[in-house]
Amino acid sequence: MNPNKLKELLKLYFIMGSNNCFENPAHVLTEAIRGGISLFQFREKGEGCLLDGNKYALAKELQRICREHDIPFIVNDDIDLALAIDADGVHIGQEDEHVLSVRKRIGDKILGVSVHTWAEAMAAKAAGADYFGLGPIFPTSTKKDAKPVQGLSFIRELRNKGIQTPIVGIGGINQENASMVMEAGADGVSVITAISHAESAFKAAAELSKQTQDHDR
Ligand code: TZP
Ligand code: MG
């Protein structure tokens, strides 16, 4: 995808699965969209997550909501699911299928890759990643096997070295610190609980959206 168009989409990237929600996931997503998210990732993993047909059914339901509002729908890890439902893209980590092989399978769909080092970033770029996910930026309890907190230094390093690839930060990002992530050079922020656990997903998304829009460069 065109990097500038993707940078716009990454501004407020909401990630969610059923086990991240206290309320009906379809409702949480609808409210988040109303609040102004720009991209959605279906991440159905971890304790208590849905499997097989139930996972598929929720993916279809959330995808339909995204389509109604022109929000691209990204699938975490599960390339088979992404292909089966014709998702708009996938996001993978270093432990998942190799970037090159995923790129071959998904054609020109959006491909995001989590990277933690310069070498990982360069390899992901060479293999066809459209954007980098960097994190955890701040402490988070949402991902149990998260790598050590990296702060803003890696975002700054990539930008200082002239890397133009779209970057989104993840991990512990909320209304208080989102603007720091943008200032460091990210194109957007991805959040799970700042929206999914908020009393109002609408208000949380609206506030975060304002923070990221204010950083138009
Ligand atoms: N990858 C790195 S941190 C993280 C993922 C999926 C979890 C982010 O969740 P939260 O609730 O926004 O901190
Ligand atoms: Mg993964």
Short mmCIF file of C-alpha atoms and ligand atoms in Angstrom, two decimals:
data_model
loop_
_atom_site.label_atom_id
_atom_site.label_comp_id
_atom_site.label_asym_id
_atom_site.label_seq_id
_atom_site.Cartn_x
_atom_site.Cartn_y
_atom_site.Cartn_z
CA MET A 1 0.00 0.00 0.00
CA ASN A 2 1.03 3.61 -0.61
CA PRO A 3 3.08 4.61 2.50
CA ASN A 4 1.42 8.01 2.88
CA LYS A 5 -2.07 6.52 2.78
CA LEU A 6 -0.93 3.88 5.30
CA LYS A 7 0.51 6.54 7.62
CA GLU A 8 -2.96 8.11 7.75
CA LEU A 9 -4.56 4.76 8.55
CA LEU A 10 -2.08 4.04 11.35
CA LYS A 11 -2.91 7.19 13.31
CA LEU A 12 -5.28 5.49 15.71
CA TYR A 13 -5.02 1.75 15.32
CA PHE A 14 -7.40 -0.11 17.62
CA ILE A 15 -6.54 -3.74 18.38
CA MET A 16 -8.98 -6.06 20.08
CA GLY A 17 -10.20 -9.57 20.69
CA SER A 18 -13.15 -10.84 22.69
CA ASN A 19 -11.04 -11.36 25.83
CA ASN A 20 -9.99 -7.69 25.85
CA CYS A 21 -13.59 -6.57 26.28
CA PHE A 22 -15.86 -6.24 29.30
CA GLU A 23 -18.79 -5.66 26.96
CA ASN A 24 -19.94 -7.12 23.67
CA PRO A 25 -16.97 -6.76 21.24
CA ALA A 26 -19.23 -5.60 18.39
CA HIS A 27 -20.48 -2.79 20.61
CA VAL A 28 -16.97 -1.82 21.73
CA LEU A 29 -15.78 -1.73 18.12
CA THR A 30 -18.79 0.29 16.97
CA GLU A 31 -18.19 2.86 19.70
CA ALA A 32 -14.46 3.02 18.93
CA ILE A 33 -15.24 3.65 15.26
CA ARG A 34 -17.71 6.37 16.23
CA GLY A 35 -14.91 7.92 18.31
CA GLY A 36 -12.56 8.08 15.35
CA ILE A 37 -10.25 5.05 15.08
CA SER A 38 -8.58 4.81 11.67
CA LEU A 39 -7.66 1.10 11.50
CA PHE A 40 -8.71 -2.10 13.30
CA GLN A 41 -6.86 -5.31 14.09
CA PHE A 42 -8.65 -8.49 15.15
CA ARG A 43 -6.34 -10.12 17.70
CA GLU A 44 -8.10 -13.16 19.13
CA LYS A 45 -5.45 -14.74 21.33
CA GLY A 46 -4.51 -15.48 24.93
CA GLU A 47 -6.48 -16.80 27.83
CA GLY A 48 -10.17 -17.42 27.13
CA CYS A 49 -9.97 -16.54 23.44
CA LEU A 50 -12.42 -17.95 20.92
CA LEU A 51 -11.31 -20.79 18.65
CA ASP A 52 -12.21 -22.26 15.27
CA GLY A 53 -15.80 -21.56 14.21
CA ASN A 54 -16.44 -19.12 17.04
CA LYS A 55 -13.33 -17.13 16.18
CA TYR A 56 -14.32 -17.13 12.51
CA ALA A 57 -17.85 -15.94 13.31
CA LEU A 58 -16.60 -13.05 15.45
CA ALA A 59 -14.08 -12.07 12.77
CA LYS A 60 -16.85 -11.95 10.18
CA GLU A 61 -19.09 -9.89 12.46
CA LEU A 62 -16.37 -7.35 13.27
CA GLN A 63 -15.25 -7.20 9.65
CA ARG A 64 -18.81 -6.36 8.59
CA ILE A 65 -18.88 -3.47 11.07
CA CYS A 66 -15.53 -2.21 9.77
CA ARG A 67 -16.69 -2.45 6.16
CA GLU A 68 -19.82 -0.46 6.93
CA HIS A 69 -17.58 2.37 8.16
CA ASP A 70 -14.68 2.06 5.70
CA ILE A 71 -12.22 0.99 8.38
CA PRO A 72 -9.67 -1.51 7.03
CA PHE A 73 -9.67 -4.86 8.88
CA ILE A 74 -6.32 -6.44 9.80
CA VAL A 75 -5.94 -9.97 11.24
CA ASN A 76 -3.24 -10.77 13.81
CA ASP A 77 -1.12 -13.88 13.13
CA ASP A 78 -3.77 -16.02 11.46
CA ILE A 79 -2.98 -15.83 7.73
CA ASP A 80 -5.47 -18.59 6.89
CA LEU A 81 -8.27 -16.64 8.53
CA ALA A 82 -7.22 -13.41 6.80
CA LEU A 83 -7.32 -15.15 3.42
CA ALA A 84 -10.58 -16.99 4.17
CA ILE A 85 -12.46 -13.78 4.94
CA ASP A 86 -10.54 -11.57 2.49
CA ALA A 87 -9.25 -9.24 5.22
CA ASP A 88 -7.43 -6.06 4.25
CA GLY A 89 -4.18 -7.17 5.82
CA VAL A 90 -2.31 -9.13 8.47
CA HIS A 91 0.02 -8.30 11.34
CA ILE A 92 2.75 -10.75 12.33
CA GLY A 93 5.53 -10.94 14.90
CA GLN A 94 8.99 -12.43 14.78
CA GLU A 95 7.68 -15.79 16.04
CA ASP A 96 5.17 -16.14 13.23
CA GLU A 97 5.52 -17.33 9.65
CA HIS A 98 8.38 -15.65 7.76
CA VAL A 99 7.61 -12.21 6.32
CA LEU A 100 8.58 -13.23 2.79
CA SER A 101 6.30 -16.25 2.79
CA VAL A 102 3.41 -14.23 4.24
CA ARG A 103 3.94 -11.55 1.59
CA LYS A 104 3.73 -14.20 -1.12
CA ARG A 105 0.52 -15.61 0.31
CA ILE A 106 -1.33 -12.33 0.82
CA GLY A 107 -0.33 -10.50 -2.36
CA ASP A 108 -0.79 -6.76 -1.97
CA LYS A 109 -2.79 -6.81 1.27
CA ILE A 110 -1.38 -4.67 4.12
CA LEU A 111 1.47 -6.44 5.96
CA GLY A 112 2.55 -5.21 9.40
CA VAL A 113 5.50 -6.70 11.27
CA SER A 114 6.53 -6.26 14.91
CA VAL A 115 10.24 -5.40 15.09
CA HIS A 116 12.49 -4.80 18.10
CA THR A 117 15.94 -4.32 16.59
CA TRP A 118 17.53 -2.60 13.64
CA ALA A 119 18.30 -5.98 12.06
CA GLU A 120 14.69 -7.15 12.40
CA ALA A 121 13.45 -3.91 10.89
CA MET A 122 15.77 -4.11 7.89
CA ALA A 123 14.93 -7.78 7.29
CA ALA A 124 11.18 -7.08 7.54
CA LYS A 125 11.45 -4.15 5.13
CA ALA A 126 13.45 -6.17 2.62
CA ALA A 127 10.90 -8.99 2.81
CA GLY A 128 8.00 -6.67 2.03
CA ALA A 129 6.60 -5.27 5.30
CA ASP A 130 4.34 -2.24 4.78
CA TYR A 131 4.70 -0.94 8.32
CA PHE A 132 6.57 -1.63 11.57
CA GLY A 133 4.92 -2.18 14.94
CA LEU A 134 7.28 -1.04 17.72
CA GLY A 135 6.89 -1.89 21.38
CA PRO A 136 6.15 -2.26 24.11
CA ILE A 137 6.76 1.47 24.33
CA PHE A 138 5.44 1.66 27.90
CA PRO A 139 4.68 -1.05 30.49
CA THR A 140 1.63 -3.13 29.63
CA SER A 141 -0.14 -6.03 31.26
CA THR A 142 -2.17 -6.89 28.18
CA LYS A 143 0.47 -9.04 26.45
CA LYS A 144 1.88 -11.60 28.87
CA ASP A 145 4.92 -12.50 26.75
CA ALA A 146 5.79 -8.95 25.74
CA LYS A 147 9.47 -8.07 25.24
CA PRO A 148 11.15 -5.59 27.65
CA VAL A 149 9.82 -2.03 27.54
CA GLN A 150 11.77 -0.08 24.91
CA GLY A 151 10.49 3.44 25.47
CA LEU A 152 10.75 5.89 22.60
CA SER A 153 14.40 5.30 21.73
CA PHE A 154 13.89 2.79 18.91
CA ILE A 155 11.32 5.01 17.16
CA ARG A 156 13.82 7.88 17.33
CA GLU A 157 16.67 5.67 16.12
CA LEU A 158 14.76 4.56 13.01
CA ARG A 159 13.76 8.13 12.20
CA ASN A 160 17.23 9.54 12.88
CA LYS A 161 18.64 6.99 10.48
CA GLY A 162 16.24 8.21 7.82
CA ILE A 163 13.87 5.24 7.73
CA GLN A 164 10.64 6.35 6.04
CA THR A 165 8.65 3.15 6.61
CA PRO A 166 5.35 3.81 8.42
CA ILE A 167 5.73 3.18 12.17
CA VAL A 168 3.10 2.56 14.82
CA GLY A 169 3.88 2.34 18.54
CA ILE A 170 2.23 -0.18 20.86
CA GLY A 171 2.12 -1.06 24.54
CA GLY A 172 0.75 0.96 27.44
CA ILE A 173 -0.28 3.86 25.22
CA ASN A 174 -3.14 6.00 26.49
CA GLN A 175 -4.59 9.50 26.36
CA GLU A 176 -1.80 10.82 28.61
CA ASN A 177 1.21 9.60 26.63
CA ALA A 178 0.02 9.21 23.00
CA SER A 179 1.38 12.59 21.95
CA MET A 180 4.90 11.65 23.17
CA VAL A 181 4.85 8.65 20.83
CA MET A 182 3.86 10.86 17.90
CA GLU A 183 6.52 13.44 18.81
CA ALA A 184 9.19 10.73 18.82
CA GLY A 185 8.41 10.09 15.15
CA ALA A 186 5.67 7.47 15.03
CA ASP A 187 2.89 7.85 12.46
CA GLY A 188 0.35 6.53 14.87
CA VAL A 189 -0.44 4.66 18.06
CA SER A 190 -2.00 1.27 18.55
CA VAL A 191 -3.96 0.60 21.69
CA ILE A 192 -5.91 -2.24 23.21
CA THR A 193 -7.07 -1.49 26.75
CA ALA A 194 -7.00 2.33 26.54
CA ILE A 195 -10.13 1.85 24.43
CA SER A 196 -11.41 -1.67 25.19
CA HIS A 197 -11.38 -1.19 28.99
CA ALA A 198 -12.53 2.42 28.94
CA GLU A 199 -15.85 3.23 30.49
CA SER A 200 -16.72 4.78 27.15
CA ALA A 201 -14.87 3.39 24.14
CA PHE A 202 -16.32 6.30 22.18
CA LYS A 203 -14.85 8.96 24.46
CA ALA A 204 -11.50 7.20 24.78
CA ALA A 205 -11.16 6.87 21.02
CA ALA A 206 -12.25 10.47 20.46
CA GLU A 207 -9.63 11.76 22.91
CA LEU A 208 -6.87 9.60 21.43
CA SER A 209 -7.89 10.61 17.92
CA LYS A 210 -7.60 14.27 18.86
CA GLN A 211 -4.10 13.65 20.28
CA THR A 212 -2.87 11.93 17.14
CA GLN A 213 -4.51 14.38 14.71
CA ASP A 214 -2.86 17.28 16.52
CA HIS A 215 0.47 15.86 15.43
CA ASP A 216 0.05 16.19 11.70
CA ARG A 217 3.51 16.73 10.34
N1 TZP B 1 2.37 -6.02 21.63
C1 TZP B 1 3.24 -5.33 22.36
S1 TZP B 1 2.51 -4.65 23.71
C2 TZP B 1 0.99 -5.28 23.30
C3 TZP B 1 1.10 -6.00 22.13
C4 TZP B 1 0.01 -6.70 21.45
C5 TZP B 1 -0.24 -5.08 24.12
C6 TZP B 1 -0.76 -3.69 24.07
O1 TZP B 1 -1.91 -3.57 24.86
P1 TZP B 1 -2.25 -2.24 25.66
O2 TZP B 1 -3.47 -2.59 26.47
O3 TZP B 1 -2.57 -1.17 24.65
O4 TZP B 1 -1.05 -1.91 26.51
MG MG B 2 2.15 -12.85 16.40
#
